XYZ file of C-alpha atoms in Angstrom:
394
model
C -3.956 31.801 8.287
C -1.450 32.913 10.901
C 0.842 31.240 13.403
C 1.225 31.891 17.115
C 4.129 30.311 19.005
C 3.514 29.809 22.715
C 5.846 30.046 25.678
C 8.602 27.487 26.136
C 8.133 25.016 29.006
C 10.675 22.686 30.618
C 9.564 19.070 31.062
C 12.952 17.596 32.073
C 15.626 19.385 34.130
C 18.382 17.069 33.008
C 20.075 15.801 29.884
C 17.181 14.458 27.790
C 17.268 12.106 24.805
C 14.921 11.079 22.002
C 11.680 12.617 23.308
C 8.424 11.935 21.446
C 4.937 13.376 21.917
C 1.402 12.070 21.357
C -1.811 14.076 21.864
C -4.423 12.031 23.746
C -7.271 14.458 23.091
C -7.520 18.045 21.883
C -6.256 19.414 25.212
C -3.986 16.664 26.575
C -0.650 15.315 25.416
C 1.768 12.576 26.519
C 5.552 13.061 26.371
C 7.856 10.016 26.383
C 11.563 10.653 26.926
C 14.853 9.275 28.195
C 17.201 10.872 30.709
C 20.962 10.668 30.335
C 21.329 9.243 33.841
C 22.903 5.989 34.948
C 21.137 3.234 33.024
C 19.337 5.672 30.714
C 15.865 5.378 32.327
C 12.761 6.212 30.290
C 9.861 8.333 31.577
C 6.321 9.242 30.558
C 4.509 12.436 31.537
C 1.253 14.136 30.592
C 0.585 17.793 29.845
C -2.622 19.761 29.436
C -3.075 22.704 27.106
C -4.944 25.990 27.502
C -4.463 27.871 24.273
C -0.710 27.768 23.707
C 0.088 27.405 27.418
C 1.048 24.066 28.978
C 0.623 22.568 32.432
C 3.101 19.742 32.906
C 2.703 16.689 35.114
C 5.556 14.745 36.689
C 7.537 12.154 34.779
C 6.593 8.555 35.659
C 9.398 5.999 35.451
C 8.599 3.368 32.810
C 11.816 1.344 32.961
C 15.258 1.807 34.529
C 18.643 0.141 34.499
C 21.133 -0.716 31.745
C 19.052 0.529 28.851
C 20.145 1.750 25.494
C 20.931 5.399 24.930
C 17.960 6.011 22.632
C 19.411 9.172 21.099
C 19.092 7.625 17.654
C 16.273 9.363 15.812
C 13.070 7.299 16.171
C 14.544 4.871 18.726
C 11.760 5.914 21.109
C 8.168 5.710 19.899
C 4.601 6.331 21.044
C 1.048 5.909 19.741
C -2.483 6.298 21.074
C -4.447 3.047 20.865
C -7.650 3.869 22.754
C -9.338 6.787 24.476
C -6.870 8.227 27.018
C -4.456 5.316 26.524
C -1.000 5.264 24.934
C 1.649 2.706 24.047
C 5.363 3.549 24.307
C 8.209 1.695 22.637
C 11.923 1.631 23.468
C 15.024 -0.549 23.225
C 17.300 -1.972 25.898
C 21.041 -2.541 25.587
C 21.396 -6.250 26.321
C 20.238 -7.783 23.056
C 19.195 -5.314 21.977
C 15.537 -6.051 22.678
C 12.400 -4.062 21.940
C 9.984 -3.224 24.770
C 6.410 -1.942 24.913
C 4.728 -0.117 27.787
C 1.038 0.755 28.208
C -0.400 3.656 30.196
C -3.617 5.586 30.734
C -3.706 9.385 30.850
C -6.087 11.558 32.884
C -5.246 15.244 32.863
C -1.611 15.439 33.966
C -1.745 12.023 35.696
C -0.099 8.942 34.167
C -1.129 5.444 35.331
C 1.376 2.871 34.121
C 0.177 -0.571 33.019
C 2.042 -3.540 31.548
C 5.648 -3.141 30.400
C 6.890 -6.160 28.452
C 9.515 -7.227 25.977
C 8.038 -7.663 22.500
C 11.071 -8.311 20.294
C 13.916 -10.779 20.600
C 17.645 -10.061 20.523
C 18.696 -8.126 17.444
C 15.153 -7.029 16.611
C 15.244 -3.635 18.258
C 12.682 -1.290 16.760
C 13.159 2.079 15.118
C 9.987 4.024 14.538
C 6.683 4.593 16.243
C 4.275 1.779 17.002
C 0.965 2.199 15.186
C -2.651 1.491 16.062
C -4.540 -0.694 13.609
C -7.977 0.481 12.480
C -9.651 -2.402 14.329
C -8.631 -0.736 17.634
C -6.698 -1.943 20.711
C -4.254 -3.713 18.399
C -0.743 -2.317 18.138
C 1.504 -2.879 15.132
C 5.293 -2.662 15.412
C 7.956 -3.008 12.754
C 11.548 -3.738 13.725
C 14.357 -4.101 11.207
C 13.175 -7.044 9.053
C 10.144 -8.139 11.099
C 6.675 -7.061 12.204
C 4.445 -8.065 15.110
C 0.924 -7.357 16.386
C 0.225 -6.897 20.110
C -3.355 -7.337 21.367
C -4.288 -5.281 24.425
C -7.212 -4.709 26.786
C -7.019 -1.462 28.691
C -3.416 -1.245 29.877
C -2.930 -5.029 29.867
C -1.016 -6.856 27.134
C -3.115 -9.913 26.221
C -1.054 -11.584 23.508
C 1.556 -11.058 20.840
C 1.748 -12.677 17.437
C 4.795 -14.533 16.237
C 7.177 -12.215 14.451
C 6.500 -11.951 10.725
C 9.236 -11.285 8.200
C 8.522 -8.101 6.281
C 11.855 -7.228 4.661
C 14.996 -9.062 3.576
C 18.240 -7.158 4.128
C 19.432 -4.430 6.461
C 16.691 -1.896 7.259
C 16.256 0.893 9.786
C 14.308 4.098 10.435
C 10.877 2.589 9.909
C 7.773 4.772 9.727
C 4.312 3.218 9.485
C 1.252 4.348 7.575
C -2.025 2.637 8.534
C -4.648 2.547 5.780
C -8.269 1.473 5.841
C -9.380 -2.152 5.367
C -6.477 -3.729 7.236
C -3.745 -2.304 5.021
C -0.378 -1.159 6.339
C 2.431 0.616 4.505
C 5.884 0.376 6.079
C 8.401 2.960 4.900
C 12.020 2.139 5.719
C 15.597 3.038 4.865
C 17.629 0.234 3.331
C 21.393 0.383 3.777
C 22.110 0.037 0.039
C 21.032 2.991 0.327
C 17.448 3.507 -0.844
C 13.960 3.983 0.548
C 11.589 1.001 0.473
C 7.857 0.635 1.052
C 6.203 -2.657 2.013
C 2.483 -2.907 1.250
C 0.910 -5.556 3.495
C -2.398 -6.674 4.976
C -3.156 -7.381 8.634
C -6.334 -9.369 9.303
C -6.720 -10.549 12.872
C -3.330 -11.950 13.842
C -2.499 -12.876 10.252
C -0.081 -10.748 8.205
C 0.491 -11.056 4.458
C 3.184 -9.361 2.400
C 2.029 -7.687 -0.785
C 4.169 -5.550 -3.047
C 7.491 -3.899 -2.229
C 8.490 -0.695 -4.009
C 10.878 2.247 -3.812
C 9.636 5.593 -2.573
C 13.163 6.819 -3.347
C 15.932 4.988 -5.212
C 19.704 4.951 -4.750
C 21.723 7.122 -4.364
C 19.093 8.932 -2.251
C 19.758 7.929 1.374
C 16.662 8.774 3.476
C 17.426 9.667 7.098
C 15.023 11.118 9.699
C 12.165 9.398 7.914
C 8.683 10.588 8.880
C 5.269 9.617 7.469
C 2.074 11.619 8.088
C -1.450 10.686 6.896
C -2.995 12.994 4.328
C -6.718 13.375 3.584
C -8.390 9.943 3.727
C -5.538 7.858 5.227
C -4.852 6.295 1.828
C -2.395 9.104 1.079
C 0.729 10.032 3.009
C 3.315 12.797 3.248
C 6.831 11.340 3.442
C 9.546 13.705 4.682
C 13.213 12.841 5.063
C 16.778 14.114 4.837
C 19.007 12.866 2.016
C 22.309 11.972 3.655
C 23.887 11.455 0.214
C 23.036 15.026 -0.819
C 24.435 16.989 2.096
C 21.425 16.414 4.379
C 19.010 18.370 2.220
C 15.343 18.337 3.254
C 13.138 16.397 0.826
C 9.491 15.362 0.537
C 7.394 13.002 -1.567
C 3.692 12.142 -1.818
C 2.756 8.459 -1.394
C -0.587 6.736 -1.915
C -2.022 3.217 -1.909
C -4.535 1.530 -4.189
C -4.994 -2.167 -3.519
C -1.604 -3.863 -3.615
C 0.050 -0.930 -5.373
C 1.833 2.086 -3.895
C 2.312 5.186 -6.046
C 4.577 8.190 -5.552
C 4.817 11.764 -6.744
C 8.044 13.484 -7.697
C 10.654 14.066 -5.003
C 10.864 17.737 -4.059
C 13.601 19.554 -2.143
C 12.171 21.979 0.427
C 15.529 22.965 1.955
C 18.792 22.796 0.014
C 20.910 23.436 3.100
C 21.750 21.067 5.949
C 18.841 19.983 8.148
C 17.949 17.144 10.519
C 15.122 15.757 12.635
C 12.329 16.575 10.187
C 8.638 15.884 10.750
C 5.400 17.169 9.299
C 1.870 18.012 10.395
C -1.140 18.148 8.074
C -4.191 20.262 8.903
C -7.197 21.638 7.097
C -7.793 20.491 3.550
C -4.350 21.030 2.077
C -2.005 22.659 4.603
C 1.299 21.100 5.613
C 3.959 22.370 8.022
C 7.454 20.913 8.336
C 9.284 21.172 11.665
C 13.053 20.694 11.561
C 16.456 21.654 12.944
C 18.464 23.986 10.699
C 22.095 22.992 11.254
C 23.212 25.741 8.854
C 21.695 28.314 11.218
C 23.050 27.474 14.682
C 20.745 24.419 14.986
C 17.673 26.581 15.451
C 14.288 24.860 15.541
C 12.151 26.069 12.622
C 8.781 25.546 10.998
C 8.082 25.835 7.264
C 4.519 26.305 6.010
C 3.189 25.041 2.730
C 0.319 23.439 0.859
C -0.254 20.278 -1.145
C -2.256 19.967 -4.360
C -2.518 16.448 -5.707
C 1.030 15.108 -5.378
C 2.740 18.518 -5.563
C 3.923 20.495 -2.525
C 4.436 24.249 -2.438
C 6.461 26.197 0.145
C 6.377 29.860 -0.925
C 7.452 31.468 2.359
C 10.581 31.573 4.465
C 10.641 29.395 7.599
C 9.844 30.740 11.053
C 11.915 30.222 14.188
C 10.288 28.252 17.025
C 13.399 28.052 19.227
C 16.284 30.422 18.539
C 18.937 28.521 20.487
C 20.689 25.244 19.841
C 18.284 22.322 19.429
C 18.626 18.540 19.237
C 16.523 15.385 19.108
C 13.214 16.639 17.768
C 11.379 13.465 16.790
C 7.898 14.569 15.789
C 5.550 17.467 15.846
C 1.991 16.389 16.640
C -1.423 18.002 16.299
C -3.774 18.288 19.281
C -6.590 18.951 16.821
C -6.831 20.815 13.546
C -5.241 23.907 15.045
C -2.679 23.328 17.813
C 0.671 21.604 17.333
C 3.111 20.483 20.051
C 6.868 20.100 19.626
C 9.315 18.677 22.202
C 13.078 19.093 21.891
C 16.424 19.199 23.676
C 17.741 22.698 24.406
C 21.499 22.404 23.891
C 22.015 25.987 25.117
C 20.380 25.196 28.473
C 22.145 22.104 29.857
C 20.356 19.839 27.333
C 17.080 20.247 29.218
C 13.883 18.922 27.674
C 11.629 21.721 26.404
C 8.172 21.810 24.834
C 6.143 24.436 23.031
C 2.638 24.660 21.551
C 2.092 26.363 18.195
C -1.328 27.736 17.247
C -1.597 27.192 13.489
C -4.760 29.284 13.114
C -4.991 32.022 15.787
C -7.437 34.942 15.597
C -6.318 37.519 13.073
C -4.124 40.216 14.578
C -2.708 38.245 17.502
C 0.887 37.183 18.019
C 3.549 36.171 20.508
C 6.983 37.426 21.462
C 7.726 34.726 24.057
C 11.413 33.830 24.294
C 13.111 33.861 20.907
C 10.011 32.959 18.933
C 9.035 34.760 15.751
C 5.971 36.991 15.788
C 3.683 36.245 12.880
C 0.468 38.215 12.437
C -2.405 37.911 10.010
C -0.812 35.558 7.494
C -3.481 34.543 4.958
C -3.481 31.630 2.542
C -1.821 33.962 0.041
C 1.186 33.202 2.288
C 2.986 36.283 3.483
C 4.539 36.713 6.919
C 4.635 39.989 8.843
C 6.939 40.530 11.837
C 6.849 43.436 14.299
C 9.511 44.773 16.656
C 9.004 45.715 20.323
C 7.914 49.247 19.314
C 5.119 47.939 17.115
C 6.924 48.770 13.866
C 6.661 46.277 11.020
C 10.060 44.864 10.036
């Protein structure tokens, strides 16, 4: 395998906050973001991909006026709930309240549908919404509660009463949707510790099952991110341990009936990192995208593999963006090859930037766009080769 990093593209020529991305199909992606303007308005745009190149559409205003500065990691969220249709989630500043917005995507065109409040005061949501396996049904978890929203096209039909999922102070939720109406909610509890709620969702009815720890105190999981692995009954959980100097950590989680099981916690970066997320592709490949605050806040990607519940990261990370970076929420796959990352470029007026990474380019190809690393012909044996401008291996 080898990696090819495409050219950097600007999607917001202003101070951007909390951007998230969601591929709609293998060539189209939606970007949801907030501008640091008066009232902190939120926007949605679409981009199309040709190889690692992007064509960006214009940002469509979703909501404006007196809204929360969603620069908290995972305060903005997005999911795809039907073909060419996405749901965005954000908070306002008056309650705070949680809001949902629906939109359809065609090429680089965004058609906005319903935008409605879904959570009452104090129930602002942290974490992406999730699509249930039954389709056109959107699951949200906010602090101690959960709710299902039923939609048709870009119209919100109904919302269930809020259902209490946790007791205590919780934040940084990340949702794993299993088969057969099962949902796993991973969340940070302020004690601190990391909790998982195993629950069922059948129609509009929700039932709590077991609660367990994916990490126990004193581990304090920040920047929590959950990615499906294999058959959607297994998950990769990445986070930063605030209690251990913001080290990057990872754990394997799985579900069987009412029981959640976990592998051993592994440290993949013993330095100081933030804004971690992971992508899984092929049978056992996993890449972690993160900001390295020990190295001038550069945006990096670390390649590895998973076998059973054990992760292996034998190589050094690669640089995606060599300047200062902030607010990277998630990396997302277009398909089993191309990954998109959106971020704030703190060295360029905090503009919003995006880049596509080819995780499996033809052998012998590479890129020297911007400050990106050149990686050529890297097989599963996992070695990286870089070349200077004169074609000499370094």
